[in-house]
PDB file of C-alpha atoms in Angstrom:
ATOM      1  CA  MET A   1     170.722 251.034-121.014  1.00  0.00           C
ATOM      2  CA  LEU A   2     172.598 254.073-119.543  1.00  0.00           C
ATOM      3  CA  ASN A   3     175.538 253.748-117.516  1.00  0.00           C
ATOM      4  CA  ILE A   4     178.068 256.066-116.014  1.00  0.00           C
ATOM      5  CA  THR A   5     181.686 255.486-115.456  1.00  0.00           C
ATOM      6  CA  TYR A   6     183.773 257.956-113.084  1.00  0.00           C
ATOM      7  CA  ALA A   7     186.752 258.290-110.766  1.00  0.00           C
ATOM      8  CA  PRO A   8     186.301 257.505-107.112  1.00  0.00           C
ATOM      9  CA  SER A   9     186.183 261.198-106.190  1.00  0.00           C
ATOM     10  CA  GLN A  10     183.096 261.612-108.670  1.00  0.00           C
ATOM     11  CA  ALA A  11     180.946 258.992-107.097  1.00  0.00           C
ATOM     12  CA  GLU A  12     178.461 261.339-105.469  1.00  0.00           C
ATOM     13  CA  THR A  13     178.118 263.538-108.673  1.00  0.00           C
ATOM     14  CA  ALA A  14     177.611 260.302-110.616  1.00  0.00           C
ATOM     15  CA  GLN A  15     174.917 259.006-108.497  1.00  0.00           C
ATOM     16  CA  GLN A  16     172.991 262.211-108.521  1.00  0.00           C
ATOM     17  CA  LEU A  17     173.319 262.554-112.339  1.00  0.00           C
ATOM     18  CA  LYS A  18     172.205 258.921-112.757  1.00  0.00           C
ATOM     19  CA  THR A  19     169.073 259.700-110.670  1.00  0.00           C
ATOM     20  CA  ASP A  20     168.350 262.822-112.697  1.00  0.00           C
ATOM     21  CA  LEU A  21     168.698 261.073-116.030  1.00  0.00           C
ATOM     22  CA  ALA A  22     166.556 258.176-114.969  1.00  0.00           C
ATOM     23  CA  ALA A  23     163.693 260.636-114.350  1.00  0.00           C
ATOM     24  CA  ALA A  24     163.994 262.200-117.885  1.00  0.00           C
ATOM     25  CA  ARG A  25     161.121 260.901-119.858  1.00  0.00           C
ATOM     26  CA  ARG A  26     162.767 261.831-123.176  1.00  0.00           C
ATOM     27  CA  LEU A  27     165.421 259.077-122.553  1.00  0.00           C
ATOM     28  CA  GLN A  28     162.720 256.256-122.300  1.00  0.00           C
ATOM     29  CA  SER A  29     162.889 256.043-126.169  1.00  0.00           C
ATOM     30  CA  LEU A  30     166.749 255.599-126.059  1.00  0.00           C
ATOM     31  CA  HIS A  31     167.398 252.521-128.274  1.00  0.00           C
ATOM     32  CA  LYS A  32     171.070 252.241-127.840  1.00  0.00           C
ATOM     33  CA  ASP A  33     173.359 251.328-124.876  1.00  0.00           C
ATOM     34  CA  THR A  34     175.005 254.518-123.753  1.00  0.00           C
ATOM     35  CA  LEU A  35     178.089 255.002-121.536  1.00  0.00           C
ATOM     36  CA  ILE A  36     178.723 258.392-119.983  1.00  0.00           C
ATOM     37  CA  VAL A  37     182.312 258.924-118.737  1.00  0.00           C
ATOM     38  CA  LEU A  38     182.898 261.694-116.312  1.00  0.00           C
ATOM     39  CA  VAL A  39     186.226 263.023-117.630  1.00  0.00           C
ATOM     40  CA  THR A  40     188.581 264.448-114.928  1.00  0.00           C
ATOM     41  CA  THR A  41     192.406 264.439-114.366  1.00  0.00           C
ATOM     42  CA  GLU A  42     191.775 261.695-111.981  1.00  0.00           C
ATOM     43  CA  ALA A  43     189.571 259.608-114.346  1.00  0.00           C
ATOM     44  CA  LEU A  44     192.234 259.992-117.209  1.00  0.00           C
ATOM     45  CA  ALA A  45     194.879 258.534-114.929  1.00  0.00           C
ATOM     46  CA  ASP A  46     192.681 255.472-113.964  1.00  0.00           C
ATOM     47  CA  LYS A  47     193.787 252.528-116.150  1.00  0.00           C
ATOM     48  CA  ASP A  48     190.933 250.422-115.004  1.00  0.00           C
ATOM     49  CA  LEU A  49     188.461 253.154-116.159  1.00  0.00           C
ATOM     50  CA  LEU A  50     190.117 253.477-119.631  1.00  0.00           C
ATOM     51  CA  ALA A  51     190.022 249.651-119.960  1.00  0.00           C
ATOM     52  CA  GLN A  52     186.145 249.769-119.080  1.00  0.00           C
ATOM     53  CA  VAL A  53     185.763 252.347-121.904  1.00  0.00           C
ATOM     54  CA  LYS A  54     187.637 250.217-124.409  1.00  0.00           C
ATOM     55  CA  LYS A  55     185.652 247.178-123.524  1.00  0.00           C
ATOM     56  CA  ALA A  56     182.300 249.161-123.999  1.00  0.00           C
ATOM     57  CA  ASP A  57     183.398 250.468-127.357  1.00  0.00           C
ATOM     58  CA  ARG A  58     181.124 248.329-129.594  1.00  0.00           C
ATOM     59  CA  PRO A  59     178.990 249.419-132.612  1.00  0.00           C
ATOM     60  CA  ASN A  60     175.738 249.443-130.686  1.00  0.00           C
ATOM     61  CA  THR A  61     177.092 251.524-127.680  1.00  0.00           C
ATOM     62  CA  VAL A  62     177.455 255.061-127.658  1.00  0.00           C
ATOM     63  CA  ILE A  63     180.223 256.645-125.545  1.00  0.00           C
ATOM     64  CA  ILE A  64     179.756 260.215-124.387  1.00  0.00           C
ATOM     65  CA  PRO A  65     182.761 261.979-122.542  1.00  0.00           C
ATOM     66  CA  LEU A  66     181.618 264.684-120.174  1.00  0.00           C
ATOM     67  CA  LEU A  67     184.400 267.255-119.538  1.00  0.00           C
ATOM     68  CA  LEU A  68     184.427 268.420-115.918  1.00  0.00           C
ATOM     69  CA  GLU A  69     187.762 270.224-115.903  1.00  0.00           C
ATOM     70  CA  PRO A  70     189.316 272.729-118.294  1.00  0.00           C
ATOM     71  CA  GLY A  71     192.342 271.869-120.457  1.00  0.00           C
ATOM     72  CA  LEU A  72     191.842 268.121-120.572  1.00  0.00           C
ATOM     73  CA  GLU A  73     193.127 266.175-123.628  1.00  0.00           C
ATOM     74  CA  LEU A  74     191.186 263.247-124.549  1.00  0.00           C
ATOM     75  CA  PRO A  75     192.761 260.006-125.418  1.00  0.00           C
ATOM     76  CA  SER A  76     191.833 258.017-128.678  1.00  0.00           C
ATOM     77  CA  ALA A  77     189.292 255.809-126.850  1.00  0.00           C
ATOM     78  CA  LEU A  78     187.356 258.998-125.830  1.00  0.00           C
ATOM     79  CA  ASN A  79     188.016 261.223-128.887  1.00  0.00           C
ATOM     80  CA  ASN A  80     184.900 260.208-130.749  1.00  0.00           C
ATOM     81  CA  GLY A  81     183.217 263.407-131.391  1.00  0.00           C
ATOM     82  CA  ASN A  82     180.613 262.976-128.821  1.00  0.00           C
ATOM     83  CA  ALA A  83     182.303 265.001-125.969  1.00  0.00           C
ATOM     84  CA  LEU A  84     180.294 267.631-124.156  1.00  0.00           C
ATOM     85  CA  ASP A  85     182.094 270.339-122.090  1.00  0.00           C
ATOM     86  CA  LEU A  86     180.369 270.887-118.831  1.00  0.00           C
ATOM     87  CA  THR A  87     183.272 272.537-117.093  1.00  0.00           C
ATOM     88  CA  GLY A  88     182.330 274.510-114.158  1.00  0.00           C
ATOM     89  CA  GLN A  89     178.623 273.676-114.392  1.00  0.00           C
ATOM     90  CA  ASN A  90     176.327 272.339-111.774  1.00  0.00           C
ATOM     91  CA  LEU A  91     175.435 268.706-112.920  1.00  0.00           C
ATOM     92  CA  SER A  92     172.234 268.860-110.741  1.00  0.00           C
ATOM     93  CA  ASN A  93     170.936 271.912-112.519  1.00  0.00           C
ATOM     94  CA  ARG A  94     167.738 271.350-114.424  1.00  0.00           C
ATOM     95  CA  GLU A  95     168.969 273.295-117.528  1.00  0.00           C
ATOM     96  CA  THR A  96     172.353 271.335-117.586  1.00  0.00           C
ATOM     97  CA  VAL A  97     170.297 267.936-117.172  1.00  0.00           C
ATOM     98  CA  ASN A  98     168.210 269.045-120.216  1.00  0.00           C
ATOM     99  CA  ARG A  99     171.219 269.973-122.254  1.00  0.00           C
ATOM    100  CA  LEU A 100     172.828 266.585-121.329  1.00  0.00           C
ATOM    101  CA  VAL A 101     169.560 264.689-122.250  1.00  0.00           C
ATOM    102  CA  SER A 102     169.454 266.526-125.713  1.00  0.00           C
ATOM    103  CA  HIS A 103     173.127 265.622-126.374  1.00  0.00           C
ATOM    104  CA  ILE A 104     172.555 261.939-125.459  1.00  0.00           C
ATOM    105  CA  LEU A 105     169.784 261.584-127.876  1.00  0.00           C
ATOM    106  CA  HIS A 106     171.639 263.460-130.654  1.00  0.00           C
ATOM    107  CA  SER A 107     174.686 261.283-130.199  1.00  0.00           C
ATOM    108  CA  ALA A 108     172.540 258.123-130.347  1.00  0.00           C
ATOM    109  CA  ILE A 109     171.464 258.910-133.875  1.00  0.00           C
ATOM    110  CA  GLY A 110     175.001 258.692-135.115  1.00  0.00           C
ATOM    111  CA  GLU A 111     176.711 260.706-137.676  1.00  0.00           C
ATOM    112  CA  LYS A 112     176.164 258.002-140.453  1.00  0.00           C
ATOM    113  CA  THR A 113     172.403 258.156-139.918  1.00  0.00           C
ATOM    114  CA  ARG A 114     172.232 261.893-139.856  1.00  0.00           C
ATOM    115  CA  SER A 115     174.249 261.998-143.184  1.00  0.00           C
ATOM    116  CA  ARG A 116     171.898 259.351-144.586  1.00  0.00           C
ATOM    117  CA  ASN A 117     168.849 261.506-143.587  1.00  0.00           C
ATOM    118  CA  ARG A 118     170.423 264.683-145.127  1.00  0.00           C
ATOM    119  CA  LEU A 119     170.986 262.700-148.307  1.00  0.00           C
ATOM    120  CA  ILE A 120     167.266 261.492-148.411  1.00  0.00           C
ATOM    121  CA  PHE A 121     165.929 264.967-147.753  1.00  0.00           C
ATOM    122  CA  GLY A 122     168.186 266.214-150.551  1.00  0.00           C
ATOM    123  CA  ILE A 123     166.902 263.902-152.899  1.00  0.00           C
ATOM    124  CA  VAL A 124     163.264 264.507-152.016  1.00  0.00           C
ATOM    125  CA  GLY A 125     163.909 268.192-152.306  1.00  0.00           C
ATOM    126  CA  ILE A 126     165.251 267.992-155.757  1.00  0.00           C
ATOM    127  CA  ALA A 127     162.434 265.630-156.918  1.00  0.00           C
ATOM    128  CA  VAL A 128     159.925 268.293-155.555  1.00  0.00           C
ATOM    129  CA  LEU A 129     161.630 271.224-157.339  1.00  0.00           C
ATOM    130  CA  ALA A 130     161.780 269.051-160.510  1.00  0.00           C
ATOM    131  CA  VAL A 131     158.043 268.514-160.470  1.00  0.00           C
ATOM    132  CA  PHE A 132     157.359 272.186-159.654  1.00  0.00           C
ATOM    133  CA  TRP A 133     159.643 273.245-162.595  1.00  0.00           C
ATOM    134  CA  TRP A 134     157.963 270.700-164.964  1.00  0.00           C
ATOM    135  CA  ALA A 135     154.470 271.877-163.830  1.00  0.00           C
ATOM    136  CA  ILE A 136     155.311 275.548-164.415  1.00  0.00           C
ATOM    137  CA  SER A 137     156.954 274.749-167.883  1.00  0.00           C
ATOM    138  CA  GLY A 138     153.791 272.825-168.761  1.00  0.00           C
ATOM    139  CA  ILE A 139     151.433 275.440-168.014  1.00  0.00           C
ATOM    140  CA  SER A 140     153.579 277.963-169.889  1.00  0.00           C
ATOM    141  CA  ALA A 141     153.760 275.734-172.958  1.00  0.00           C
ATOM    142  CA  GLY A 142     150.059 274.742-172.921  1.00  0.00           C
ATOM    143  CA  THR A 143     151.056 271.105-172.170  1.00  0.00           C
ATOM    144  CA  VAL A 144     149.281 271.257-168.816  1.00  0.00           C
ATOM    145  CA  GLY A 145     145.835 273.170-168.748  1.00  0.00           C
ATOM    146  CA  PHE A 146     143.032 273.715-166.348  1.00  0.00           C
ATOM    147  CA  PRO A 147     140.049 271.424-166.676  1.00  0.00           C
ATOM    148  CA  VAL A 148     137.851 274.011-168.465  1.00  0.00           C
ATOM    149  CA  ASP A 149     135.373 271.491-169.703  1.00  0.00           C
ATOM    150  CA  GLU A 150     134.945 270.122-166.265  1.00  0.00           C
ATOM    151  CA  TYR A 151     134.262 273.737-165.026  1.00  0.00           C
ATOM    152  CA  ASN A 152     131.933 274.395-167.812  1.00  0.00           C
ATOM    153  CA  THR A 153     130.011 271.182-167.169  1.00  0.00           C
ATOM    154  CA  GLU A 154     129.681 272.170-163.489  1.00  0.00           C
ATOM    155  CA  GLU A 155     128.440 275.543-164.103  1.00  0.00           C
ATOM    156  CA  ALA A 156     125.827 274.232-166.706  1.00  0.00           C
ATOM    157  CA  ALA A 157     124.504 271.798-164.061  1.00  0.00           C
ATOM    158  CA  ASN A 158     124.320 274.775-161.358  1.00  0.00           C
ATOM    159  CA  LEU A 159     122.453 276.983-163.978  1.00  0.00           C
ATOM    160  CA  GLN A 160     120.148 274.054-164.864  1.00  0.00           C
ATOM    161  CA  MET A 161     119.349 273.547-161.216  1.00  0.00           C
ATOM    162  CA  ILE A 162     118.638 277.171-160.646  1.00  0.00           C
ATOM    163  CA  SER A 163     116.372 277.468-163.760  1.00  0.00           C
ATOM    164  CA  THR A 164     114.590 274.387-162.676  1.00  0.00           C
ATOM    165  CA  PHE A 165     114.026 274.601-158.969  1.00  0.00           C
ATOM    166  CA  VAL A 166     114.848 278.140-157.878  1.00  0.00           C
ATOM    167  CA  PHE A 167     113.797 280.639-160.679  1.00  0.00           C
ATOM    168  CA  PRO A 168     110.146 279.549-161.104  1.00  0.00           C
ATOM    169  CA  THR A 169     109.498 280.356-157.370  1.00  0.00           C
ATOM    170  CA  LEU A 170     111.518 283.571-157.250  1.00  0.00           C
ATOM    171  CA  ASP A 171     110.470 284.816-160.637  1.00  0.00           C
ATOM    172  CA  GLY A 172     107.026 285.254-159.237  1.00  0.00           C
ATOM    173  CA  LEU A 173     108.170 287.070-156.045  1.00  0.00           C
ATOM    174  CA  ARG A 174     110.534 289.522-157.497  1.00  0.00           C
ATOM    175  CA  PRO A 175     109.380 293.155-157.548  1.00  0.00           C
ATOM    176  CA  ARG A 176     108.527 294.728-160.797  1.00  0.00           C
ATOM    177  CA  THR A 177     107.025 298.047-159.835  1.00  0.00           C
ATOM    178  CA  THR A 178     108.043 300.761-157.397  1.00  0.00           C
ATOM    179  CA  GLU A 179     105.198 299.798-154.997  1.00  0.00           C
ATOM    180  CA  GLU A 180     106.416 296.163-155.002  1.00  0.00           C
ATOM    181  CA  ALA A 181     109.949 297.252-154.399  1.00  0.00           C
ATOM    182  CA  LEU A 182     108.905 299.248-151.495  1.00  0.00           C
ATOM    183  CA  HIS A 183     107.392 296.140-149.758  1.00  0.00           C
ATOM    184  CA  PHE A 184     109.967 293.822-150.822  1.00  0.00           C
ATOM    185  CA  PRO A 185     111.336 293.170-147.147  1.00  0.00           C
ATOM    186  CA  GLU A 186     107.782 292.195-146.280  1.00  0.00           C
ATOM    187  CA  THR A 187     107.671 289.907-149.270  1.00  0.00           C
ATOM    188  CA  VAL A 188     110.911 288.117-148.128  1.00  0.00           C
ATOM    189  CA  GLU A 189     109.578 287.699-144.425  1.00  0.00           C
ATOM    190  CA  ALA A 190     106.378 286.079-145.908  1.00  0.00           C
ATOM    191  CA  ALA A 191     108.253 283.719-148.247  1.00  0.00           C
ATOM    192  CA  SER A 192     108.732 280.105-147.203  1.00  0.00           C
ATOM    193  CA  THR A 193     111.640 278.937-145.322  1.00  0.00           C
ATOM    194  CA  ARG A 194     113.021 277.043-148.309  1.00  0.00           C
ATOM    195  CA  ASP A 195     112.790 280.202-150.667  1.00  0.00           C
ATOM    196  CA  ARG A 196     113.643 282.928-148.167  1.00  0.00           C
ATOM    197  CA  ILE A 197     117.327 282.378-148.247  1.00  0.00           C
ATOM    198  CA  PHE A 198     117.399 282.479-152.120  1.00  0.00           C
ATOM    199  CA  LEU A 199     114.985 285.606-152.287  1.00  0.00           C
ATOM    200  CA  ALA A 200     116.998 287.598-149.661  1.00  0.00           C
ATOM    201  CA  GLY A 201     119.987 286.961-151.753  1.00  0.00           C
ATOM    202  CA  THR A 202     118.497 288.684-154.956  1.00  0.00           C
ATOM    203  CA  ALA A 203     118.639 292.318-155.652  1.00  0.00           C
ATOM    204  CA  THR A 204     115.495 294.210-155.954  1.00  0.00           C
ATOM    205  CA  GLN A 205     114.662 295.633-159.335  1.00  0.00           C
ATOM    206  CA  MET A 206     115.682 299.077-159.783  1.00  0.00           C
ATOM    207  CA  PRO A 207     112.653 301.255-161.010  1.00  0.00           C
ATOM    208  CA  ILE A 208     113.300 303.036-164.230  1.00  0.00           C
ATOM    209  CA  ASP A 209     111.711 306.199-163.023  1.00  0.00           C
ATOM    210  CA  ARG A 210     113.892 307.265-160.010  1.00  0.00           C
ATOM    211  CA  GLN A 211     111.871 310.494-159.402  1.00  0.00           C
ATOM    212  CA  THR A 212     108.721 308.121-159.019  1.00  0.00           C
ATOM    213  CA  THR A 213     110.526 306.054-156.489  1.00  0.00           C
ATOM    214  CA  ALA A 214     111.588 309.102-154.486  1.00  0.00           C
ATOM    215  CA  GLU A 215     108.138 310.366-154.537  1.00  0.00           C
ATOM    216  CA  ALA A 216     106.831 307.044-153.326  1.00  0.00           C
ATOM    217  CA  ILE A 217     109.317 306.809-150.484  1.00  0.00           C
ATOM    218  CA  ASP A 218     108.433 310.426-149.433  1.00  0.00           C
ATOM    219  CA  ALA A 219     104.751 309.736-149.650  1.00  0.00           C
ATOM    220  CA  ALA A 220     105.278 306.620-147.407  1.00  0.00           C
ATOM    221  CA  ILE A 221     107.207 308.507-144.859  1.00  0.00           C
ATOM    222  CA  THR A 222     104.575 311.423-144.803  1.00  0.00           C
ATOM    223  CA  GLY A 223     101.782 308.864-144.386  1.00  0.00           C
ATOM    224  CA  THR A 224     103.559 307.277-141.426  1.00  0.00           C
ATOM    225  CA  VAL A 225     104.158 310.655-139.765  1.00  0.00           C
ATOM    226  CA  SER A 226     100.608 311.579-140.493  1.00  0.00           C
ATOM    227  CA  ALA A 227      99.308 308.514-138.925  1.00  0.00           C
ATOM    228  CA  GLN A 228     101.258 308.886-135.752  1.00  0.00           C
ATOM    229  CA  THR A 229     100.103 312.472-135.462  1.00  0.00           C
ATOM    230  CA  ALA A 230      96.456 311.614-135.674  1.00  0.00           C
ATOM    231  CA  THR A 231      96.839 308.961-132.962  1.00  0.00           C
ATOM    232  CA  ALA A 232      98.544 311.164-130.638  1.00  0.00           C
ATOM    233  CA  PRO A 233      96.106 312.346-127.591  1.00  0.00           C
ATOM    234  CA  ALA A 234      94.714 315.797-127.720  1.00  0.00           C
ATOM    235  CA  THR A 235      95.832 318.243-124.984  1.00  0.00           C
ATOM    236  CA  ALA A 236      93.554 321.074-123.729  1.00  0.00           C
ATOM    237  CA  THR A 237      94.231 324.053-121.521  1.00  0.00           C
ATOM    238  CA  PRO A 238      92.285 324.205-118.315  1.00  0.00           C
ATOM    239  CA  ALA A 239      89.834 327.241-118.209  1.00  0.00           C
ATOM    240  CA  ALA A 240      90.516 329.789-115.493  1.00  0.00           C
ATOM    241  CA  THR A 241      88.071 329.714-112.537  1.00  0.00           C
ATOM    242  CA  GLU A 242      87.195 332.752-110.527  1.00  0.00           C
ATOM    243  CA  THR A 243      87.899 332.706-106.854  1.00  0.00           C
ATOM    244  CA  PRO A 244      85.161 333.828-104.256  1.00  0.00           C
ATOM    245  CA  ALA A 245      87.140 336.913-103.425  1.00  0.00           C
ATOM    246  CA  GLU A 246      87.264 337.941-107.072  1.00  0.00           C
ATOM    247  CA  THR A 247      83.582 337.456-107.409  1.00  0.00           C
ATOM    248  CA  GLU A 248      82.662 339.446-104.349  1.00  0.00           C
ATOM    249  CA  ASN A 249      84.924 342.479-105.524  1.00  0.00           C
ATOM    250  CA  SER A 250      83.276 342.364-108.994  1.00  0.00           C
ATOM    251  CA  GLY A 251      79.904 342.654-107.439  1.00  0.00           C
ATOM    252  CA  SER A 252      80.738 345.763-105.440  1.00  0.00           C
TER     253      SER A 252
END
C-alpha cells in the first residue's frame, strides 16, 4: 500500500501525486508498504506528522522523504537514506513522476537485499572464473582434450555413407574427357533430383591437355556462330527498272 503524509498546505500537491502514482504500472508489483513524506518547513514543525512517521516505522514499511524546499535538515525519523531531493521541481511532470517511481522501487529492495545480491553475484563470478581458469590450465597441461576419437568416428561414418550411397551414382556421371567436361552442365540438369545437388557440388575433371580443351571450346563457339549465320535470312538488292521515259529516249 502506498500512502502520502503532508502538511495542510501541501494537500493539493499530495492528492495529484497520489493520482499519478496510482496510474504507474510499475508500482503494481510493489510488495512493501510505502509511506511518502512531503518534507517542508511546515511539515517538520508538525508534531502530529512526525508522530505518524514514527508509528509507521516498521520493518516491512519503507519511508521515503521527498525534500521540497532547500536547506532542510531531516530529523532522525526521516534520516534513513531514502530521501529524494525534488526541490523546485513540478511533481506533476511526467519525468519527475517516473524518477520518483524508480526511486520507490529501488528503496523497496532495501540495502540489505542489495548487499546480499552483490555478494551472490560476486561468488558466482569467482566460481565462473575458477572454472574458466581450470579449463584453460587443463587444456594446456593435456588433462582436458578434445574428443578426437568421436570426431574420427563421425568422419568415418560420413565417408562410409558417401562411398556407399553417393559415390556409385556420381562416379558414373563425372566427366572423364574434354568432350564430357564441355557438356557437364547438361549432365547436371539431366540428373535425378536426388543426385543433382551432389553432382552440382562436385568439380569437373580438369583435362590433362589444356590446349585440346581450348581448341574444343573454340570449335564449339565457331560452330555455334556458323549455325546462326546459316540460319539468317538472305537479303537481295532489287534490280533497277527502266522508266518509260528512259526507254523512249534510248529508242530515239
